Structures are given as C-alpha cells and as structure tokens.
Tab-separated table of N, CA, C and O in Angstrom:
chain	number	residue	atom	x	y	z
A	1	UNK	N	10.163	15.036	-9.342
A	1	UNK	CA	9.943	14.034	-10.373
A	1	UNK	C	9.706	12.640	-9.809
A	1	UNK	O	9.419	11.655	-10.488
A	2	UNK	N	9.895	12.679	-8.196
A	2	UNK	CA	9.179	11.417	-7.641
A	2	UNK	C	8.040	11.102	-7.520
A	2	UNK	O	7.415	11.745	-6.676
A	3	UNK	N	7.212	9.900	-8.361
A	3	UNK	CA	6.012	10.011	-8.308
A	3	UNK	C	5.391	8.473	-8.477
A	3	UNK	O	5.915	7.657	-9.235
A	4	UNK	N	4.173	8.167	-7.653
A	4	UNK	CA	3.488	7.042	-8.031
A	4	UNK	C	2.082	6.837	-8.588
A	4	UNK	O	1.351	7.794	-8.334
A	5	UNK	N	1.660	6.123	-9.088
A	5	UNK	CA	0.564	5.564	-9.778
A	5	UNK	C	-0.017	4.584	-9.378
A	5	UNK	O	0.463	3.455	-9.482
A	6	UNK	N	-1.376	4.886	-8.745
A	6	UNK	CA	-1.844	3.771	-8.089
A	6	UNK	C	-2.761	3.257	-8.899
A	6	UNK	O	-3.551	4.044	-9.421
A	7	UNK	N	-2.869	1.740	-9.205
A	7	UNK	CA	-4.131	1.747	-10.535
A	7	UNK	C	-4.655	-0.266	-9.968
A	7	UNK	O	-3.904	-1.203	-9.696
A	8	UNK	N	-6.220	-0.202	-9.999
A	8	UNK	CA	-6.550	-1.548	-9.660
A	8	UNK	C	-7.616	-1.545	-8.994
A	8	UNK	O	-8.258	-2.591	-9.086
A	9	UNK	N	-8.169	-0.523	-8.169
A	9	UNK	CA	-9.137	-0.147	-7.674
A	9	UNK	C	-10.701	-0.272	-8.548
A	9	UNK	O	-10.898	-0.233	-9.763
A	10	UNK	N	-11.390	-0.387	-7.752
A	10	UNK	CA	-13.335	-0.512	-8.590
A	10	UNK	C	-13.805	-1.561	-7.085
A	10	UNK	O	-13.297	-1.711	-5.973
A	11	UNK	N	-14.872	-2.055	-7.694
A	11	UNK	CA	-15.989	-2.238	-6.910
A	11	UNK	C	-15.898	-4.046	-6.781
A	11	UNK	O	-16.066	-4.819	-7.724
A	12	UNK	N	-15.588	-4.428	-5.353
A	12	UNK	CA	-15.748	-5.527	-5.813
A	12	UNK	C	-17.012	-6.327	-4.441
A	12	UNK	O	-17.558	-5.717	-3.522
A	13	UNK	N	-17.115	-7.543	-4.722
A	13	UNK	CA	-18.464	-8.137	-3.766
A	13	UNK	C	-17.584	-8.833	-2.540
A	13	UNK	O	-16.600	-9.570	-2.586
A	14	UNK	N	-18.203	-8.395	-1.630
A	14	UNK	CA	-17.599	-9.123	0.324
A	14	UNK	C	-17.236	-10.812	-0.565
A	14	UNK	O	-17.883	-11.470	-1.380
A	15	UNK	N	-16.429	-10.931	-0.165
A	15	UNK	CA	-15.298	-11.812	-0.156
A	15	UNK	C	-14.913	-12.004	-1.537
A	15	UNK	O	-14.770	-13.167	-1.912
A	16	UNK	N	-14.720	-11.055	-2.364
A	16	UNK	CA	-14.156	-10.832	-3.707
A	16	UNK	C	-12.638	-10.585	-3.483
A	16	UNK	O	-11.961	-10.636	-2.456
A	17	UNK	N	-12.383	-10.358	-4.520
A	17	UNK	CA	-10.797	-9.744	-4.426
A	17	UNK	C	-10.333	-8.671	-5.601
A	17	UNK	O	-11.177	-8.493	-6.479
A	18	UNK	N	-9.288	-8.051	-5.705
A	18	UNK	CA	-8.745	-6.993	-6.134
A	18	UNK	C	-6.956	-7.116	-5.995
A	18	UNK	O	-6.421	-7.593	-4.993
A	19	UNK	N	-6.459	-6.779	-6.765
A	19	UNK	CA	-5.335	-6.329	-6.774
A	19	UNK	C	-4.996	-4.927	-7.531
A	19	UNK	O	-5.377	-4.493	-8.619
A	20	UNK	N	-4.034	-4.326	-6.420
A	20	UNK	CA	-3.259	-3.009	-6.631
A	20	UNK	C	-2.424	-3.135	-6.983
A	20	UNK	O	-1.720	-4.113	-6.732
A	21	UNK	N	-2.035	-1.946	-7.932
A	21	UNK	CA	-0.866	-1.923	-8.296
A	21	UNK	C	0.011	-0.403	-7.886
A	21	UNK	O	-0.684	0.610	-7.812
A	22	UNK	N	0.992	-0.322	-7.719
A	22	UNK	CA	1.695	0.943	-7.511
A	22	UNK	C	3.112	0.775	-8.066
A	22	UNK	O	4.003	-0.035	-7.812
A	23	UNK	N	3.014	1.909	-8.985
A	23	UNK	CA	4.150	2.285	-10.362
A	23	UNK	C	4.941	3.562	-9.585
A	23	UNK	O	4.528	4.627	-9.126
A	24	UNK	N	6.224	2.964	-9.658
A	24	UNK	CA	7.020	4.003	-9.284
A	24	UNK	C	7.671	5.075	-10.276
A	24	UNK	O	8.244	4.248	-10.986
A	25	UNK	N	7.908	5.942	-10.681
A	25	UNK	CA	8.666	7.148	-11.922
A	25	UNK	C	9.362	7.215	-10.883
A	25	UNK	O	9.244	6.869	-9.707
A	26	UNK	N	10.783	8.171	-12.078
A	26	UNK	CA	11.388	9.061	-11.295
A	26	UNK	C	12.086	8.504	-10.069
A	26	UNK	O	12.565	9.319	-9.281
A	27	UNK	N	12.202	7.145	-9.807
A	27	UNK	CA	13.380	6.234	-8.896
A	27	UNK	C	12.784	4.897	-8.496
A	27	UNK	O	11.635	4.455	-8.474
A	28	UNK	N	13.844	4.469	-8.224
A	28	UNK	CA	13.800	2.688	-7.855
A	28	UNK	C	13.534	2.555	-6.579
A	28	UNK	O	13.813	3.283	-5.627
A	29	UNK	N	12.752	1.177	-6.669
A	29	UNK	CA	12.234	0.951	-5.150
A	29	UNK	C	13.210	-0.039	-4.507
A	29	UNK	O	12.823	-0.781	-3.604
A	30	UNK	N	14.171	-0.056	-4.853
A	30	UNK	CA	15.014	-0.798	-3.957
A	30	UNK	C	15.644	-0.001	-2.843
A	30	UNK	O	16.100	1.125	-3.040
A	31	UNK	N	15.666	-0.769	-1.342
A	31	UNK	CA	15.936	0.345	-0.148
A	31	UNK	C	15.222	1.095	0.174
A	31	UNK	O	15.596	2.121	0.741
A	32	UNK	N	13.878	0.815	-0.096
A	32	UNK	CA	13.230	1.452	0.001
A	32	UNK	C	12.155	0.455	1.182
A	32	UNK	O	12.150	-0.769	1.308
A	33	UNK	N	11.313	1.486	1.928
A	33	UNK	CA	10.078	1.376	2.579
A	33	UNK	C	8.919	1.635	1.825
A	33	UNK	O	8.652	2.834	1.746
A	34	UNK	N	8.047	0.765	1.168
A	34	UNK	CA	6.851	0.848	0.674
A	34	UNK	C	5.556	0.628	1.275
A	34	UNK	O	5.378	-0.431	1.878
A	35	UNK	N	4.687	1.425	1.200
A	35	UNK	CA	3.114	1.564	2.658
A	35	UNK	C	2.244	1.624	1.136
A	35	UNK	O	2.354	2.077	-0.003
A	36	UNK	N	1.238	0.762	2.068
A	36	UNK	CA	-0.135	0.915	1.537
A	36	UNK	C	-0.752	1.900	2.514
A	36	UNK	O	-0.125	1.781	3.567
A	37	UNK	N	-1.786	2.902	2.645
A	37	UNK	CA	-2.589	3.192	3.175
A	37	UNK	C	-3.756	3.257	2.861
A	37	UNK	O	-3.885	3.126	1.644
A	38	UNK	N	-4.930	3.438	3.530
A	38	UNK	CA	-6.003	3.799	3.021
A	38	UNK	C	-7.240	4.454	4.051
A	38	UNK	O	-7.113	4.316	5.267
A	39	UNK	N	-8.066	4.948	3.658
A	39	UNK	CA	-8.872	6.384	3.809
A	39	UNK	C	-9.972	5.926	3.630
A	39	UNK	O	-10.325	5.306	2.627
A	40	UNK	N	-10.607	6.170	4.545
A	40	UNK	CA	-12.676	6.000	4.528
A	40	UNK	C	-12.523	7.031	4.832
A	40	UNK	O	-11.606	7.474	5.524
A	41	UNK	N	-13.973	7.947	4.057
A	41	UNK	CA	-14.460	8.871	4.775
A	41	UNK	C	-15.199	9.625	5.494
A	41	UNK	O	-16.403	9.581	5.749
A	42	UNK	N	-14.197	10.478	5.870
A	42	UNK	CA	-14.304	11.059	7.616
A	42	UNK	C	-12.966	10.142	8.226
A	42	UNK	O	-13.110	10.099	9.448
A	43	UNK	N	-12.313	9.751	8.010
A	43	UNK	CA	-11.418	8.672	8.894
A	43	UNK	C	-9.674	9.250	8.233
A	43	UNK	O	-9.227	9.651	7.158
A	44	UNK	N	-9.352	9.086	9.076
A	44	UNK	CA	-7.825	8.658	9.013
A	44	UNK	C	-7.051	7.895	7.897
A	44	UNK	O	-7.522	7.089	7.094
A	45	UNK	N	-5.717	8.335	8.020
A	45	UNK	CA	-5.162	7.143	7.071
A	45	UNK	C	-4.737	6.225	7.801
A	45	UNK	O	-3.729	6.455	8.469
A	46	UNK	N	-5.528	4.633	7.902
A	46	UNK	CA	-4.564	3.475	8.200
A	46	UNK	C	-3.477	2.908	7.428
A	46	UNK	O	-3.479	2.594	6.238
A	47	UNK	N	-2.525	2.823	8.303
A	47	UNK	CA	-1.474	1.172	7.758
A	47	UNK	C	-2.350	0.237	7.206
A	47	UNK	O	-3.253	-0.169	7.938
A	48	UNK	N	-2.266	-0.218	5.983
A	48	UNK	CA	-2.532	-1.296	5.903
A	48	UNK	C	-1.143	-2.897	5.838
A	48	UNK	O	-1.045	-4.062	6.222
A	49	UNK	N	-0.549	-2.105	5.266
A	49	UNK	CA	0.802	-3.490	4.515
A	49	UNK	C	2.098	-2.545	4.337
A	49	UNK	O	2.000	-1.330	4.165
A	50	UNK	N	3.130	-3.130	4.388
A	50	UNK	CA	4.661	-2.171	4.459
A	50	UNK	C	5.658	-3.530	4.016
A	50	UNK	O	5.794	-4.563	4.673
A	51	UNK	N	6.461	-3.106	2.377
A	51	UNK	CA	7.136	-4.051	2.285
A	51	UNK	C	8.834	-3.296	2.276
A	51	UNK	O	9.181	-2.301	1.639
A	52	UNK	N	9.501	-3.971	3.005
A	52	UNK	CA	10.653	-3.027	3.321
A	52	UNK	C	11.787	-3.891	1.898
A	52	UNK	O	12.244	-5.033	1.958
A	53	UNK	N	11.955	-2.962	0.841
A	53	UNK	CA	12.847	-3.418	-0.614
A	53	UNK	C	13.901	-3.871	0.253
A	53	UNK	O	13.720	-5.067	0.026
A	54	UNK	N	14.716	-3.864	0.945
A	54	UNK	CA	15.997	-3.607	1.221
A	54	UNK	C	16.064	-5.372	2.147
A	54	UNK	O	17.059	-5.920	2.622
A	55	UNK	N	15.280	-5.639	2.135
A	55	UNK	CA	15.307	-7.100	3.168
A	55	UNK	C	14.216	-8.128	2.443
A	55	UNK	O	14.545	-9.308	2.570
A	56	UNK	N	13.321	-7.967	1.911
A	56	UNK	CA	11.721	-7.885	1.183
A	56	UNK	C	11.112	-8.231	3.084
A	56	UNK	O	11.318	-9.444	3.115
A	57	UNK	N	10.649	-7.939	4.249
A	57	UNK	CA	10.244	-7.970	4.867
A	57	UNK	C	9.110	-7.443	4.677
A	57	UNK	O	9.038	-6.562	3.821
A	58	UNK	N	7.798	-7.872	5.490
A	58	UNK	CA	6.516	-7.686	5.282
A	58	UNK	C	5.989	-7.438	6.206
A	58	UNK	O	6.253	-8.126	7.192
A	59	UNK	N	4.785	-6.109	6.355
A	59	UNK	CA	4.104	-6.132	7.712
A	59	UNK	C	2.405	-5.963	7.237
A	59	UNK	O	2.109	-5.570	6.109
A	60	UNK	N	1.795	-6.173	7.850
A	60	UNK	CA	0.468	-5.884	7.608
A	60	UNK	C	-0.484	-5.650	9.280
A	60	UNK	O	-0.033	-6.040	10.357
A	61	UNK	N	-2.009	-4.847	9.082
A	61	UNK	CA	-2.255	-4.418	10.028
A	61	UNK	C	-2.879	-5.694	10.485
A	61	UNK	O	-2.972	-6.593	9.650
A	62	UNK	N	-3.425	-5.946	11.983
A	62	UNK	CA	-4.358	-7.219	12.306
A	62	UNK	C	-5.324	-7.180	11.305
A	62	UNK	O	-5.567	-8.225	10.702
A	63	UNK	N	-5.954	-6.092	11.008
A	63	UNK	CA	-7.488	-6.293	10.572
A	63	UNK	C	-7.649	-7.140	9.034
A	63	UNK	O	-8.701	-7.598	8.587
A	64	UNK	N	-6.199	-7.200	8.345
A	64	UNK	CA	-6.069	-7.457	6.800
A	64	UNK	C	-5.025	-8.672	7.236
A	64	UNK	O	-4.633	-9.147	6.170
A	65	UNK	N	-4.413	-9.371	8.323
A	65	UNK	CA	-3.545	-10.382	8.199
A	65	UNK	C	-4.322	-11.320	7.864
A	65	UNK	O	-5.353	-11.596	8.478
A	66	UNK	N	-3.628	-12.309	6.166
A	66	UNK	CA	-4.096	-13.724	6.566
A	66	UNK	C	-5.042	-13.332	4.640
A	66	UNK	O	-5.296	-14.143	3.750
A	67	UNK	N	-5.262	-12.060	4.676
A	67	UNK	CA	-6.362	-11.443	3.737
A	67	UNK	C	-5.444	-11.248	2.818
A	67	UNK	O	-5.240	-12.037	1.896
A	68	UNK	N	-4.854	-10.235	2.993
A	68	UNK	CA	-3.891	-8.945	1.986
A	68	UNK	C	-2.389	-9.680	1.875
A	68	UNK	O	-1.844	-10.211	2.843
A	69	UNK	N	-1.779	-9.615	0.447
A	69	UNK	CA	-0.433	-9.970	0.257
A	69	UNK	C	0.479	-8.557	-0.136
A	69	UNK	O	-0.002	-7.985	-1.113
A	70	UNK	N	1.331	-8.089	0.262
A	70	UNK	CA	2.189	-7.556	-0.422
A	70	UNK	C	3.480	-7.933	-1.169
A	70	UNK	O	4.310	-8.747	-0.764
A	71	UNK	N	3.539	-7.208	-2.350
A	71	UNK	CA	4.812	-7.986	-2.941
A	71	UNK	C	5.311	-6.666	-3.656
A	71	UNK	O	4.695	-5.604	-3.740
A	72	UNK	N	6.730	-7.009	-4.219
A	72	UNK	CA	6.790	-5.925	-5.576
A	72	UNK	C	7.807	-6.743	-6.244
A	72	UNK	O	8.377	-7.775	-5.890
A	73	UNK	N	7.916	-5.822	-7.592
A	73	UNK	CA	8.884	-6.571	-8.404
A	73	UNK	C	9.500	-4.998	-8.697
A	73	UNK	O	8.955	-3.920	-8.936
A	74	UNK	N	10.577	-5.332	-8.588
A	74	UNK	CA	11.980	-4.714	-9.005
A	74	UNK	C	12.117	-3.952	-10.230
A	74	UNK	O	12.264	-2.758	-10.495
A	75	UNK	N	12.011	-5.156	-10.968
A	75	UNK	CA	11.973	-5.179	-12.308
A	75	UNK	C	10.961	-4.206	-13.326
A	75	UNK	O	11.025	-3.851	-14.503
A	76	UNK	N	10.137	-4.016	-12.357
A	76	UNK	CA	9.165	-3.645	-12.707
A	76	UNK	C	8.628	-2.098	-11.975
A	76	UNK	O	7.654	-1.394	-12.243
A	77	UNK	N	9.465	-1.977	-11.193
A	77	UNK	CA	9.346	-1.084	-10.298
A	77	UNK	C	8.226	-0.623	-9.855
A	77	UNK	O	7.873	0.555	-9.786
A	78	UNK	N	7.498	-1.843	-9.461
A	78	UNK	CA	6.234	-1.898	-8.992
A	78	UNK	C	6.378	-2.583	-7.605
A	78	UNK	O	7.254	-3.381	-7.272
A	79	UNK	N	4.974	-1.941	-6.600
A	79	UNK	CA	4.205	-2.660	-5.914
A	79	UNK	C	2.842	-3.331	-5.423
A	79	UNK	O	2.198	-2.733	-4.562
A	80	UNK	N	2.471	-4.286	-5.821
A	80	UNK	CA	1.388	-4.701	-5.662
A	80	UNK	C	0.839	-4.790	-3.941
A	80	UNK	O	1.529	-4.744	-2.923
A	81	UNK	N	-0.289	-4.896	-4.052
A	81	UNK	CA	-1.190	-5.362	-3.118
A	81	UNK	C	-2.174	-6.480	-3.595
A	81	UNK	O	-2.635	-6.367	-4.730
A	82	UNK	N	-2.532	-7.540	-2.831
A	82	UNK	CA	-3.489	-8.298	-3.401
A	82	UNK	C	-4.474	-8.432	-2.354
A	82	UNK	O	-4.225	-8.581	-1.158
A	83	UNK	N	-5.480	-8.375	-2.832
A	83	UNK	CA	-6.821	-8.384	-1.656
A	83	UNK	C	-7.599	-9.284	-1.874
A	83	UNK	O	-8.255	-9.346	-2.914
A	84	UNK	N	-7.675	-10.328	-0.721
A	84	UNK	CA	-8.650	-11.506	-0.977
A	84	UNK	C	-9.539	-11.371	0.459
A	84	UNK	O	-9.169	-10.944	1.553
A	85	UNK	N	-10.623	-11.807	0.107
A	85	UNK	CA	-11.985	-12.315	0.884
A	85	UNK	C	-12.326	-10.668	1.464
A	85	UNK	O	-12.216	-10.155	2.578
A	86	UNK	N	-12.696	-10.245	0.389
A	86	UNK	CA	-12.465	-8.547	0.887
A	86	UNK	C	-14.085	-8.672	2.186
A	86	UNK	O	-14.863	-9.526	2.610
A	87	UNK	N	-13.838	-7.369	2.311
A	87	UNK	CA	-15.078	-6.843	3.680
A	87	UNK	C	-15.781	-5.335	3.170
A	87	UNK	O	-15.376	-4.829	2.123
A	88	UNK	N	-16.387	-4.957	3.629
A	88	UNK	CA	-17.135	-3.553	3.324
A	88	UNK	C	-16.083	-2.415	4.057
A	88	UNK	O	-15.736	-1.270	3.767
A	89	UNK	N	-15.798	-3.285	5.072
A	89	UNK	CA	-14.686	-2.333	5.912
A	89	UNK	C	-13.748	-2.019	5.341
A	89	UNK	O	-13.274	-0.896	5.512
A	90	UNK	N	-13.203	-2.901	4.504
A	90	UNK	CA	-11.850	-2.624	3.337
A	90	UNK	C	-12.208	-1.530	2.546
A	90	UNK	O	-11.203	-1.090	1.987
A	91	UNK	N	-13.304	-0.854	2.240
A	91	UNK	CA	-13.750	0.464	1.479
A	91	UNK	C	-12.728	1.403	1.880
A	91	UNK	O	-12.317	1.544	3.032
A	92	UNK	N	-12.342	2.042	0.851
A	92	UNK	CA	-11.486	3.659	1.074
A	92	UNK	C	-10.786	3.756	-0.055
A	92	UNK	O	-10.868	2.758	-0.771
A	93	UNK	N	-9.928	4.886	-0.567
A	93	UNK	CA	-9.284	5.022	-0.820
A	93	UNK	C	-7.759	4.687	-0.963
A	93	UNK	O	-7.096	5.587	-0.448
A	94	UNK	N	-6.991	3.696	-1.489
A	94	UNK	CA	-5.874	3.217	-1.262
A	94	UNK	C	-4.595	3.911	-1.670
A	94	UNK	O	-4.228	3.920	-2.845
A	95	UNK	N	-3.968	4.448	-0.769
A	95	UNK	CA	-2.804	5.142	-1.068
A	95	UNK	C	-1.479	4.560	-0.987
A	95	UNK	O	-1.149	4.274	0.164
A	96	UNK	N	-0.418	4.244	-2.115
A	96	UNK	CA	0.931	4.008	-1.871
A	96	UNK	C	1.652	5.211	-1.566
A	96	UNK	O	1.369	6.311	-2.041
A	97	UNK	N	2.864	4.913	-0.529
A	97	UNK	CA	4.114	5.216	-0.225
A	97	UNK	C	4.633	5.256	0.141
A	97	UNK	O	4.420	4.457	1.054
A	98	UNK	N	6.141	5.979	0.381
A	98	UNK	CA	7.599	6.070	0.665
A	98	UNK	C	7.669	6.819	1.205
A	98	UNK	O	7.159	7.935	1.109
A	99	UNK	N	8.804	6.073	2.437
A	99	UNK	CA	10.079	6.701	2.890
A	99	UNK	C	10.750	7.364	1.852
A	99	UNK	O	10.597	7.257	0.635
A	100	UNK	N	11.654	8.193	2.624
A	100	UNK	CA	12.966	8.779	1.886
A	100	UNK	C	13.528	7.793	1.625
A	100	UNK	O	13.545	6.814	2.372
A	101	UNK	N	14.179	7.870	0.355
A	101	UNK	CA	15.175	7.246	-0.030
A	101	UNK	C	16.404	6.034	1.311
A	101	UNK	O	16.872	6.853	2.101
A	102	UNK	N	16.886	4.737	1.657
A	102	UNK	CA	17.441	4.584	2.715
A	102	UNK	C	16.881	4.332	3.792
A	102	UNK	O	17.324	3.622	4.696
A	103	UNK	N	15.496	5.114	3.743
A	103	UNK	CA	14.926	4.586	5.009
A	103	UNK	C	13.887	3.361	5.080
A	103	UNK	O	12.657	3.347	5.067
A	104	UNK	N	14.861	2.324	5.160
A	104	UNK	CA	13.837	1.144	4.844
A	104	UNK	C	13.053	0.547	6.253
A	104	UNK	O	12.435	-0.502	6.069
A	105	UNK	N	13.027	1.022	7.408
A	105	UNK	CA	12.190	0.055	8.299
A	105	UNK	C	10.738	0.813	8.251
A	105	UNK	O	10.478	2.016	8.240
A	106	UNK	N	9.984	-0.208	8.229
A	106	UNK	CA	8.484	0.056	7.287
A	106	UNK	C	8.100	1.239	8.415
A	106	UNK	O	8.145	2.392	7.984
A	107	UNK	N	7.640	1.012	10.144
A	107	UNK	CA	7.109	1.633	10.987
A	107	UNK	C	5.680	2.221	10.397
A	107	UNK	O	5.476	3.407	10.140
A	108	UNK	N	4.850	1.272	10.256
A	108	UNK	CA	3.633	1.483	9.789
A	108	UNK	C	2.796	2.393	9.969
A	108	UNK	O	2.234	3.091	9.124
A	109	UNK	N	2.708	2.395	11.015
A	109	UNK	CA	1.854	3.136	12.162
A	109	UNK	C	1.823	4.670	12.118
A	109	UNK	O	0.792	5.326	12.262
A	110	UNK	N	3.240	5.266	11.873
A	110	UNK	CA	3.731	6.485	12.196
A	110	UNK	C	3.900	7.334	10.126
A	110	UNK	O	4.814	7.401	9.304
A	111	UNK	N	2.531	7.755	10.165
A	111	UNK	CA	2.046	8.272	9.074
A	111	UNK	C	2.797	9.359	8.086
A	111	UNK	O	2.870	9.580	6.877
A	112	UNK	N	3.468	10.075	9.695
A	112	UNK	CA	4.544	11.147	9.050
A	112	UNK	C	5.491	10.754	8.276
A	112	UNK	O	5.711	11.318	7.205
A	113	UNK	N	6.234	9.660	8.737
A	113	UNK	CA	7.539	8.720	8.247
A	113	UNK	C	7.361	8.632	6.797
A	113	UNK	O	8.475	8.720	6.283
A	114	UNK	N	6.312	8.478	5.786
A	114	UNK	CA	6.051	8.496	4.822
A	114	UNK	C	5.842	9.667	3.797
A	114	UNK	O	4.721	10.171	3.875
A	115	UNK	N	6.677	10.210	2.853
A	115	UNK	CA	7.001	11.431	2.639
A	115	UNK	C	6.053	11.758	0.812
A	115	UNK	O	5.446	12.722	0.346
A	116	UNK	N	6.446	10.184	0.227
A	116	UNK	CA	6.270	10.350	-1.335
A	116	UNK	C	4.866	9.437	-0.989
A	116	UNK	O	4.852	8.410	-0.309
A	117	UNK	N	3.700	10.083	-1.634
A	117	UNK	CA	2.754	9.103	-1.869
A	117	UNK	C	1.980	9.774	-3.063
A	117	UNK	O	2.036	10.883	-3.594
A	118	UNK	N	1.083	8.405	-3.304
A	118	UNK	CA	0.508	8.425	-4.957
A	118	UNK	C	-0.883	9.095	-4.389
A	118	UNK	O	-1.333	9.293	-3.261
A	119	UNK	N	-1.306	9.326	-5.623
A	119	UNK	CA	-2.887	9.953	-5.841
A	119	UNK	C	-3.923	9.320	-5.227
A	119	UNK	O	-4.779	9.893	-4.553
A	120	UNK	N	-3.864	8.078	-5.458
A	120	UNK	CA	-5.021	7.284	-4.460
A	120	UNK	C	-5.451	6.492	-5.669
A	120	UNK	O	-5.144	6.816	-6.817
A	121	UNK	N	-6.407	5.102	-5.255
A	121	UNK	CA	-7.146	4.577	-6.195
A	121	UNK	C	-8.419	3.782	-5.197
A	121	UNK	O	-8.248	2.966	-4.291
A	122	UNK	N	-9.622	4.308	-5.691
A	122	UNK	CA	-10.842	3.804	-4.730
A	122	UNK	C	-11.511	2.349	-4.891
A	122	UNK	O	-12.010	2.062	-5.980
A	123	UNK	N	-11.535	1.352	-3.749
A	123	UNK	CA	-11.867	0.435	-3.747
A	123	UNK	C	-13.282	0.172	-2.826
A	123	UNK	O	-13.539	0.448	-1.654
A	124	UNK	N	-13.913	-0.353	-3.676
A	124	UNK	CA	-15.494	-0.406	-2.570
A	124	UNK	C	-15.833	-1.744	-2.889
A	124	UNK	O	-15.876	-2.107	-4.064
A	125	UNK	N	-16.087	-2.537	-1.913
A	125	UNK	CA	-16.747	-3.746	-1.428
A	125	UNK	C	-18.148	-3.443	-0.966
A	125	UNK	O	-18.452	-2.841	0.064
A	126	UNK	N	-18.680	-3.772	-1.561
A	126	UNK	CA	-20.039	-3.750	-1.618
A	126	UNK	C	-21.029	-4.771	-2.093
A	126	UNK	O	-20.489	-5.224	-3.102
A	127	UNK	N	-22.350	-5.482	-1.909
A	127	UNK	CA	-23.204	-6.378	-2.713
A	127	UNK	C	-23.987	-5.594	-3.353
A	127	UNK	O	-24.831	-6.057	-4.121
C-alpha cells in the first residue's frame, strides 16, 4: 500500500521550467530519503536531487546544481522538484523514491538503495 504519484511533467522550451510533484499514500515522508531519478531512452537511471526528511538536507547531481530545487512539505506529504533554465538533456522520464522506512542518508548514486518508487512522469525540453 506504499505508493507514489508523480504528476507535473509535459513539454517545456530550453530554459523553461517545470515543477514536479511527488504524492506519497500509504506513509509519511518524514525519516525518510527522497530521490528524484530520471531515464532517457536507452540510458540509465540518474540521480538527479535527494532530500533527506529527517535533517531536510539536500543533494543534487553536478549537471542540475544551481538549476533544480528540491523541497517537500510534510504536511502535505509531498515532494516537489522545481526545474529552472531547463536543457534538452533534462528530457526523460522522472521518477520519485524511497528508502526504507529510517533510512535517511540520500546516497544518490547507488540506485539499489532505493526500494519504493512512483510510475514516472515525462518531461521533454524541446523548441
């Protein structure tokens, strides 16, 4: 019954912006490790952003620092992403998720570490 909802995704123009959203069911994101990822295809899932509930600490990859905000609200048991001065490269698929429950240090990188993730929501930068 753990589950997320990723919703915010569509088409936007090189240096446009977008914001994500990711809805948590079925439990609270506090103590928690929250990941953005995302998927071009043929490619891998990158790290993009990791907000650790339990400290609000923030990580993001080089390629999106300075670009991408992460935040969430509690309250709301949401996490956003916000995407400014987007790129064509930012194209993919954007996936939220979680650690297990407790395991709050983000460790971006390491794809396995991330157990609960949402359906995806597709973002394309394009003119």
């Amino acid at each position: 019954h753990l589950e997320f909802v990723e919703s915010g995704g569509g088409l936007a123009q090189p240096g446009g912006s977008l914001r994500l959203s990711c809805a948590a069911s079925g439990f609270t994101l506090n103590n928690h490790a929250i990941a953005w990822f995302r998927q071009a295809p043929g490619q891998e899932h990158e790290g993009v952003s990791c907000i650790s509930t339990s400290d609000n600490d923030t990580y993001y990859a080089d390629s999106v620092k300075g670009r991408f905000t992460i935040s969430s609200d509690i309250s709301k048991n949401t996490v956003f992403l916000q995407m400014n001065s987007l790129k064509p490269e930012d194209s993919g698929v954007y996936y939220c998720a979680a650690r297990e429950p407790g395991l709050t240090s983000c460790l971006l990188t390491i794809v396995t570490f991330f157990e609960t993730w949402g359906q995806g929501t597709q973002v394309t930068v394009s003119s």
